[in-house]
Amino acid sequence: EFKHLVFSGVQPTGNLHLGNYLGAIRKFVALQESHDCIYCVVDLHAITAQLVHDDLPGQIRSITAAFIAAGIDPKQHIVFNQSQVPQHAELAWIFNCVARIGWMNRMTQFKDKAGKDRENASLGLLAYPSLMAADILVYRATHVPVGDDQKQHLELTRDIAMKFNMDFMAKIRAAGLGTDIVVGDEPVHAYFPMVEPMIEGPAPRVMSLKDGTKKMSKSDPSDLSRINLLDDAETISKKIRKAKTDPDALPSEVEGLKGRPEADNLVGIFAALSDRSKADVLKDFGGQQFSVFKPALVDLAVEVLAPVNGEMRRLMGDPGYIDSVLRDGGARAGARAEKTMKEVRDIIGF
Ligand code: ADP
Ligand code: NA
């Protein structure tokens, strides 16, 4: 059996929003008590969709500050920046040769991000899931907290791990590496674990405040569609008051949210922010109008986000400290990644 290890990453692109916080960063914080955790600012991913950035160092520091402000302890766990550890890119190349073109072509995120002019998307955007698999598996991590939008990429990570394990099984054994696991009903002598996604919760996918059928995203051109971690109380209040809703009162049961994506989204956000289930929230607000529910949501969002916002701003005023956290984390991550890569080179025959 593989030792439990958590890995996850966030891209240093654009403003962090409530979806990133509830879908990812807040889960990172909770897992620290029970797991060994590695959290990464994935800057190599940031150049897949857009090659040139105005201030990549500033963006990297801002994500790092958000991690620490939210409550991640960089001494107990590891916080670092992907490009500091070249083993990620080295393993991604090997995974490019493990993965099949057809697997990549099926990824819905690639189709969304590439848009109509697919021939003109970067090759890196197509190969993105291969690098993501390498990020996780270079540490042989077993658990990955992410939003629901990353589910398909994690399935691909399992496919890559499985193909590597099967294709190299004899060599893995011959090198005295790997461990016996069962996948489905099949016994496998595995070098790489089958990662477990951690997606559960009342808001696995936080939706846009302007359109309940689209995910809240950094790349949405409308700033009113998302709550940014750096928004002040007044801005949060304005965005929630202007959020799209329907004219009906809230239902008293979760089933009543079916077919009402905007109501479902706001109740899910309330539940996630207050660590409750949607059913529980509806016990309090069922039968109430949005004119009552929205102000309560504003108060809750401000109460939860204001301390993170304040601490993030304070940390961003101390870039020397942020850089020292990244240097220390990078050195520790690099040592662990190199241990895996030595073994992988050995298995392949390099
Ligand atoms: P984005 O998708 O905004 O560009 P990233 O790709 O860097 O952000 O994602 C960082 C983390 O935030 C991932 O775990 C992703 O699943 C999560 N995430 C992003 N958007 C949402 C959302 N709307 N709801 C829930 N989780 C999300
Ligand atoms: Na994403």
Short mmCIF file of C-alpha atoms and ligand atoms in Angstrom, two decimals:
data_model
loop_
_atom_site.label_atom_id
_atom_site.label_comp_id
_atom_site.label_asym_id
_atom_site.label_seq_id
_atom_site.Cartn_x
_atom_site.Cartn_y
_atom_site.Cartn_z
CA GLU A 1 0.00 0.00 0.00
CA PHE A 2 1.06 3.56 -0.69
CA LYS A 3 1.50 6.01 2.17
CA HIS A 4 -1.18 8.72 2.12
CA LEU A 5 0.10 11.96 0.64
CA VAL A 6 -1.90 14.98 -0.54
CA PHE A 7 -0.86 17.05 -3.57
CA SER A 8 -2.65 19.94 -5.27
CA GLY A 9 -1.85 23.04 -7.30
CA VAL A 10 -3.25 26.41 -8.32
CA GLN A 11 -2.24 28.38 -11.41
CA PRO A 12 -0.75 31.85 -10.96
CA THR A 13 -3.14 33.43 -13.44
CA GLY A 14 -5.63 36.19 -12.67
CA ASN A 15 -7.41 36.83 -9.40
CA LEU A 16 -8.21 34.00 -7.05
CA HIS A 17 -11.95 33.69 -6.59
CA LEU A 18 -14.47 32.01 -4.31
CA GLY A 19 -14.49 28.89 -6.54
CA ASN A 20 -10.75 28.43 -6.05
CA TYR A 21 -11.18 29.01 -2.32
CA LEU A 22 -14.10 26.62 -1.72
CA GLY A 23 -13.11 24.06 -4.37
CA ALA A 24 -9.43 23.94 -3.47
CA ILE A 25 -7.63 26.16 -0.96
CA ARG A 26 -10.01 25.68 1.96
CA LYS A 27 -9.76 21.91 1.54
CA PHE A 28 -5.96 22.19 1.51
CA VAL A 29 -6.13 23.81 4.94
CA ALA A 30 -8.47 21.17 6.40
CA LEU A 31 -6.30 18.27 5.22
CA GLN A 32 -3.19 19.43 7.06
CA GLU A 33 -4.33 17.91 10.34
CA SER A 34 -4.57 14.40 8.99
CA HIS A 35 -2.16 14.24 6.04
CA ASP A 36 1.30 15.05 4.75
CA CYS A 37 0.57 17.78 2.16
CA ILE A 38 2.36 19.34 -0.82
CA TYR A 39 0.82 22.50 -2.31
CA CYS A 40 2.19 23.96 -5.50
CA VAL A 41 1.88 27.17 -7.50
CA VAL A 42 1.77 25.66 -10.98
CA ASP A 43 3.49 28.28 -13.11
CA LEU A 44 4.41 25.86 -15.90
CA HIS A 45 0.65 25.45 -16.44
CA ALA A 46 0.20 29.22 -16.58
CA ILE A 47 1.99 29.48 -19.93
CA THR A 48 -0.16 26.86 -21.69
CA ALA A 49 -3.07 29.21 -22.49
CA GLN A 50 -1.13 32.51 -22.54
CA LEU A 51 2.62 32.53 -23.16
CA VAL A 52 3.59 36.03 -22.03
CA HIS A 53 2.47 37.42 -18.65
CA ASP A 54 2.91 40.98 -17.33
CA ASP A 55 4.02 40.04 -13.84
CA LEU A 56 4.43 36.31 -13.32
CA PRO A 57 6.62 36.73 -10.18
CA GLY A 58 3.90 38.91 -8.62
CA GLN A 59 1.18 36.39 -9.51
CA ILE A 60 3.23 33.55 -8.02
CA ARG A 61 3.71 35.49 -4.78
CA SER A 62 0.02 36.32 -4.65
CA ILE A 63 -1.05 32.63 -4.80
CA THR A 64 1.59 31.76 -2.21
CA ALA A 65 0.27 34.54 0.03
CA ALA A 66 -3.28 33.19 -0.39
CA PHE A 67 -2.17 29.70 0.65
CA ILE A 68 -0.53 31.00 3.81
CA ALA A 69 -3.29 33.55 4.57
CA ALA A 70 -5.92 30.81 4.31
CA GLY A 71 -4.03 28.84 6.97
CA ILE A 72 -1.56 26.51 5.26
CA ASP A 73 1.53 25.96 7.39
CA PRO A 74 4.57 26.00 5.07
CA LYS A 75 6.87 24.66 7.79
CA GLN A 76 4.83 21.57 8.62
CA HIS A 77 3.95 20.94 4.96
CA ILE A 78 5.42 21.99 1.60
CA VAL A 79 4.53 25.13 -0.38
CA PHE A 80 6.56 25.77 -3.53
CA ASN A 81 6.56 26.85 -7.14
CA GLN A 82 6.48 24.23 -9.91
CA SER A 83 9.23 25.61 -12.16
CA GLN A 84 11.71 25.41 -9.25
CA VAL A 85 11.56 21.61 -9.51
CA PRO A 86 12.48 20.58 -13.07
CA GLN A 87 11.59 16.94 -12.33
CA HIS A 88 7.92 17.89 -12.97
CA ALA A 89 8.75 18.71 -16.60
CA GLU A 90 11.00 15.67 -16.95
CA LEU A 91 8.28 13.27 -15.79
CA ALA A 92 5.69 15.10 -17.92
CA TRP A 93 7.80 14.30 -21.00
CA ILE A 94 7.80 10.62 -20.10
CA PHE A 95 4.03 10.78 -19.53
CA ASN A 96 3.63 12.42 -22.96
CA CYS A 97 5.01 9.16 -24.30
CA VAL A 98 2.75 7.05 -22.05
CA ALA A 99 -0.50 8.93 -22.79
CA ARG A 100 -2.27 8.57 -26.15
CA ILE A 101 -3.28 11.51 -28.35
CA GLY A 102 -6.90 10.32 -28.25
CA TRP A 103 -6.96 10.61 -24.45
CA MET A 104 -5.93 14.26 -24.66
CA ASN A 105 -8.35 15.08 -27.48
CA ARG A 106 -11.25 13.96 -25.28
CA MET A 107 -10.55 16.47 -22.47
CA THR A 108 -13.43 18.94 -22.15
CA GLN A 109 -11.19 21.61 -20.58
CA PHE A 110 -8.97 21.54 -23.68
CA LYS A 111 -12.02 21.93 -25.93
CA ASP A 112 -13.28 24.85 -23.80
CA LYS A 113 -9.95 26.64 -23.55
CA ALA A 114 -8.86 26.03 -27.15
CA GLY A 115 -12.19 27.30 -28.48
CA LYS A 116 -12.96 27.14 -32.20
CA ASP A 117 -9.41 27.63 -33.47
CA ARG A 118 -8.03 24.34 -32.09
CA GLU A 119 -5.20 24.05 -34.61
CA ASN A 120 -3.80 27.27 -33.20
CA ALA A 121 -3.87 26.27 -29.49
CA SER A 122 -0.45 25.57 -27.97
CA LEU A 123 0.75 21.97 -27.88
CA GLY A 124 1.23 22.59 -24.14
CA LEU A 125 -2.50 23.24 -23.71
CA LEU A 126 -3.24 19.84 -25.23
CA ALA A 127 -0.58 18.13 -23.07
CA TYR A 128 -1.64 19.98 -19.88
CA PRO A 129 -3.13 16.85 -18.21
CA SER A 130 0.13 15.01 -18.72
CA LEU A 131 1.99 17.70 -16.76
CA MET A 132 -0.73 17.61 -14.11
CA ALA A 133 -0.27 13.83 -13.78
CA ALA A 134 3.47 14.41 -13.40
CA ASP A 135 2.90 17.08 -10.71
CA ILE A 136 1.00 14.55 -8.63
CA LEU A 137 2.91 11.37 -9.39
CA VAL A 138 6.43 12.77 -9.08
CA TYR A 139 5.64 12.64 -5.34
CA ARG A 140 3.61 9.44 -5.73
CA ALA A 141 0.78 11.37 -4.06
CA THR A 142 -2.41 9.43 -3.32
CA HIS A 143 -5.02 12.14 -2.65
CA VAL A 144 -5.84 15.26 -4.67
CA PRO A 145 -8.26 17.92 -3.36
CA VAL A 146 -9.67 19.84 -6.35
CA GLY A 147 -12.89 21.28 -7.73
CA ASP A 148 -15.23 19.18 -9.80
CA ASP A 149 -13.87 20.75 -13.02
CA GLN A 150 -10.66 18.71 -12.55
CA LYS A 151 -12.34 15.30 -12.26
CA GLN A 152 -11.66 14.29 -15.87
CA HIS A 153 -7.98 15.22 -15.56
CA LEU A 154 -7.66 13.03 -12.46
CA GLU A 155 -9.19 10.09 -14.31
CA LEU A 156 -6.54 10.63 -16.98
CA THR A 157 -3.87 10.67 -14.25
CA ARG A 158 -5.08 7.22 -13.19
CA ASP A 159 -5.00 6.01 -16.81
CA ILE A 160 -1.41 7.21 -17.17
CA ALA A 161 -0.36 5.59 -13.88
CA MET A 162 -2.07 2.34 -14.85
CA LYS A 163 -0.47 2.17 -18.31
CA PHE A 164 2.98 2.93 -16.86
CA ASN A 165 2.51 0.26 -14.18
CA MET A 166 1.33 -2.36 -16.70
CA ASP A 167 3.85 -1.60 -19.47
CA PHE A 168 6.81 -1.57 -17.09
CA MET A 169 5.62 -4.18 -14.57
CA ALA A 170 8.47 -6.61 -15.21
CA LYS A 171 11.06 -3.84 -15.03
CA ILE A 172 9.51 -2.40 -11.86
CA ARG A 173 9.82 -5.83 -10.23
CA ALA A 174 13.33 -6.39 -11.58
CA ALA A 175 14.44 -3.08 -10.05
CA GLY A 176 12.99 -4.17 -6.69
CA LEU A 177 10.54 -1.25 -6.76
CA GLY A 178 6.76 -0.87 -6.50
CA THR A 179 4.11 -2.35 -4.28
CA ASP A 180 1.17 -4.77 -4.68
CA ILE A 181 -2.25 -3.12 -5.00
CA VAL A 182 -5.65 -4.15 -6.35
CA VAL A 183 -7.27 -2.04 -9.07
CA GLY A 184 -10.89 -3.06 -9.58
CA ASP A 185 -10.47 -6.81 -9.12
CA GLU A 186 -7.05 -6.92 -10.70
CA PRO A 187 -3.87 -7.38 -8.66
CA VAL A 188 -1.21 -4.98 -9.95
CA HIS A 189 2.42 -4.52 -8.97
CA ALA A 190 2.39 -0.74 -9.11
CA TYR A 191 5.09 1.90 -9.08
CA PHE A 192 2.57 4.75 -9.26
CA PRO A 193 -0.55 4.87 -7.02
CA MET A 194 -4.10 5.29 -8.35
CA VAL A 195 -4.89 8.80 -7.11
CA GLU A 196 -8.13 9.48 -5.25
CA PRO A 197 -9.88 12.73 -6.11
CA MET A 198 -11.29 14.67 -3.11
CA ILE A 199 -14.14 16.63 -4.67
CA GLU A 200 -17.02 16.20 -2.19
CA GLY A 201 -18.77 19.04 -0.35
CA PRO A 202 -21.87 21.21 -0.84
CA ALA A 203 -20.25 23.33 -3.61
CA PRO A 204 -18.01 21.01 -5.66
CA ARG A 205 -18.35 23.46 -8.55
CA VAL A 206 -19.06 27.09 -7.71
CA MET A 207 -20.98 28.70 -10.55
CA SER A 208 -20.89 32.21 -12.00
CA LEU A 209 -23.03 34.78 -10.16
CA LYS A 210 -24.30 36.01 -13.54
CA ASP A 211 -25.08 32.64 -15.14
CA GLY A 212 -25.79 29.59 -13.00
CA THR A 213 -24.82 27.23 -15.83
CA LYS A 214 -21.20 28.44 -16.18
CA LYS A 215 -18.47 27.85 -13.61
CA MET A 216 -17.07 30.78 -11.67
CA SER A 217 -13.77 31.43 -13.42
CA LYS A 218 -10.77 33.74 -13.44
CA SER A 219 -11.13 34.09 -17.18
CA ASP A 220 -14.78 35.30 -17.20
CA PRO A 221 -14.64 38.86 -18.63
CA SER A 222 -17.36 40.03 -16.20
CA ASP A 223 -15.93 40.82 -12.76
CA LEU A 224 -19.51 40.70 -11.39
CA SER A 225 -19.56 36.95 -12.18
CA ARG A 226 -17.14 36.11 -9.37
CA ILE A 227 -16.14 37.06 -5.84
CA ASN A 228 -12.40 37.61 -5.71
CA LEU A 229 -10.44 36.81 -2.55
CA LEU A 230 -9.15 40.38 -2.62
CA ASP A 231 -12.61 42.02 -2.94
CA ASP A 232 -13.49 44.31 -0.03
CA ALA A 233 -16.75 43.98 1.95
CA GLU A 234 -18.55 46.59 -0.13
CA THR A 235 -17.67 44.85 -3.41
CA ILE A 236 -18.71 41.44 -2.07
CA SER A 237 -22.02 42.95 -0.96
CA LYS A 238 -22.63 44.57 -4.36
CA LYS A 239 -21.84 41.37 -6.29
CA ILE A 240 -24.12 39.19 -4.16
CA ARG A 241 -26.96 41.72 -4.28
CA LYS A 242 -26.65 41.82 -8.09
CA ALA A 243 -26.33 38.03 -8.46
CA LYS A 244 -28.88 36.52 -10.83
CA THR A 245 -31.79 34.71 -9.14
CA ASP A 246 -35.34 33.66 -9.96
CA PRO A 247 -38.41 35.33 -8.39
CA ASP A 248 -39.44 32.39 -6.16
CA ALA A 249 -38.86 31.86 -2.45
CA LEU A 250 -36.25 29.29 -1.37
CA PRO A 251 -37.57 25.72 -1.08
CA SER A 252 -37.48 23.90 2.25
CA GLU A 253 -35.99 20.71 0.73
CA VAL A 254 -32.89 20.20 -1.45
CA GLU A 255 -35.02 18.57 -4.19
CA GLY A 256 -36.72 21.94 -4.65
CA LEU A 257 -33.41 23.38 -5.96
CA LYS A 258 -33.58 21.17 -9.09
CA GLY A 259 -33.96 23.27 -12.22
CA ARG A 260 -33.01 26.42 -10.28
CA PRO A 261 -29.24 26.66 -10.90
CA GLU A 262 -28.81 30.16 -9.45
CA ALA A 263 -30.66 29.32 -6.22
CA ASP A 264 -28.78 26.03 -5.97
CA ASN A 265 -25.46 27.83 -6.40
CA LEU A 266 -26.12 30.47 -3.72
CA VAL A 267 -27.39 27.89 -1.23
CA GLY A 268 -24.33 25.72 -1.98
CA ILE A 269 -22.02 28.69 -1.37
CA PHE A 270 -23.80 29.47 1.92
CA ALA A 271 -23.51 25.83 2.99
CA ALA A 272 -19.81 25.58 2.09
CA LEU A 273 -18.95 28.88 3.81
CA SER A 274 -20.72 27.80 7.00
CA ASP A 275 -19.56 24.15 6.94
CA ARG A 276 -23.11 22.86 6.74
CA SER A 277 -25.14 20.82 4.26
CA LYS A 278 -27.56 22.47 1.82
CA ALA A 279 -30.43 20.66 3.58
CA ASP A 280 -29.38 22.25 6.84
CA VAL A 281 -29.22 25.74 5.31
CA LEU A 282 -32.71 25.26 3.83
CA LYS A 283 -34.03 24.39 7.29
CA ASP A 284 -33.23 28.00 8.19
CA PHE A 285 -34.11 29.72 4.91
CA GLY A 286 -36.80 27.55 3.27
CA GLY A 287 -39.81 29.74 2.41
CA GLN A 288 -37.74 32.94 2.56
CA GLN A 289 -37.22 35.36 -0.33
CA PHE A 290 -33.79 36.21 -1.75
CA SER A 291 -34.25 39.65 -0.21
CA VAL A 292 -33.74 37.93 3.14
CA PHE A 293 -31.25 35.26 2.07
CA LYS A 294 -28.83 37.51 0.15
CA PRO A 295 -28.01 39.87 3.05
CA ALA A 296 -27.32 36.82 5.26
CA LEU A 297 -25.02 35.45 2.55
CA VAL A 298 -23.22 38.81 2.31
CA ASP A 299 -22.58 38.83 6.08
CA LEU A 300 -21.31 35.25 6.02
CA ALA A 301 -19.06 35.75 2.97
CA VAL A 302 -17.53 38.91 4.46
CA GLU A 303 -17.01 37.23 7.84
CA VAL A 304 -15.17 34.27 6.26
CA LEU A 305 -13.21 36.14 3.59
CA ALA A 306 -12.19 39.35 5.36
CA PRO A 307 -9.48 37.74 7.55
CA VAL A 308 -8.02 35.92 4.53
CA ASN A 309 -8.11 39.12 2.51
CA GLY A 310 -6.37 41.11 5.27
CA GLU A 311 -3.65 38.56 5.88
CA MET A 312 -3.06 38.11 2.15
CA ARG A 313 -2.50 41.86 1.73
CA ARG A 314 -0.13 41.93 4.70
CA LEU A 315 1.92 39.04 3.31
CA MET A 316 2.10 40.59 -0.15
CA GLY A 317 3.79 43.56 1.48
CA ASP A 318 6.62 41.24 2.51
CA PRO A 319 7.89 39.65 -0.74
CA GLY A 320 11.17 38.66 0.94
CA TYR A 321 9.29 36.38 3.31
CA ILE A 322 7.19 34.85 0.50
CA ASP A 323 10.33 34.16 -1.55
CA SER A 324 12.01 32.48 1.42
CA VAL A 325 8.98 30.20 1.89
CA LEU A 326 9.17 29.23 -1.79
CA ARG A 327 12.93 28.62 -1.69
CA ASP A 328 12.64 26.38 1.36
CA GLY A 329 9.62 24.51 -0.03
CA GLY A 330 11.28 24.12 -3.43
CA ALA A 331 14.37 22.54 -1.90
CA ARG A 332 12.32 20.03 0.08
CA ALA A 333 10.01 19.22 -2.85
CA GLY A 334 13.00 18.88 -5.17
CA ALA A 335 14.68 16.28 -2.97
CA ARG A 336 11.52 14.15 -2.92
CA ALA A 337 10.91 14.53 -6.65
CA GLU A 338 14.49 13.54 -7.49
CA LYS A 339 14.13 10.34 -5.48
CA THR A 340 11.19 9.32 -7.69
CA MET A 341 12.91 10.40 -10.90
CA LYS A 342 16.05 8.35 -10.13
CA GLU A 343 13.81 5.30 -9.85
CA VAL A 344 11.79 6.16 -12.96
CA ARG A 345 14.97 6.62 -15.03
CA ASP A 346 16.12 3.27 -13.73
CA ILE A 347 12.84 1.56 -14.65
CA ILE A 348 12.88 2.99 -18.18
CA GLY A 349 16.59 2.28 -18.73
CA PHE A 350 18.06 5.78 -18.94
P1 ADP B 1 -9.23 28.47 -12.74
O1 ADP B 1 -10.01 27.26 -13.14
O2 ADP B 1 -10.05 29.55 -12.13
O3 ADP B 1 -8.31 28.97 -13.83
P2 ADP B 1 -7.17 26.81 -11.55
O4 ADP B 1 -7.22 26.03 -12.82
O5 ADP B 1 -5.86 27.33 -11.10
O6 ADP B 1 -8.22 28.00 -11.60
O7 ADP B 1 -7.83 25.94 -10.44
C1 ADP B 1 -7.39 25.94 -9.11
C2 ADP B 1 -8.27 25.06 -8.28
O8 ADP B 1 -9.54 25.70 -8.10
C3 ADP B 1 -8.59 23.70 -8.92
O9 ADP B 1 -8.60 22.73 -7.89
C4 ADP B 1 -9.97 23.87 -9.47
O10 ADP B 1 -10.67 22.65 -9.50
C5 ADP B 1 -10.58 24.82 -8.46
N1 ADP B 1 -11.65 25.61 -9.08
C6 ADP B 1 -11.53 26.52 -10.06
N2 ADP B 1 -12.72 27.05 -10.38
C7 ADP B 1 -13.62 26.45 -9.55
C8 ADP B 1 -15.04 26.58 -9.36
N3 ADP B 1 -15.76 27.45 -10.07
N4 ADP B 1 -15.64 25.82 -8.41
C9 ADP B 1 -14.92 24.94 -7.66
N5 ADP B 1 -13.59 24.78 -7.79
C10 ADP B 1 -12.95 25.52 -8.71
NA NA B 2 -9.32 24.93 -13.51
#
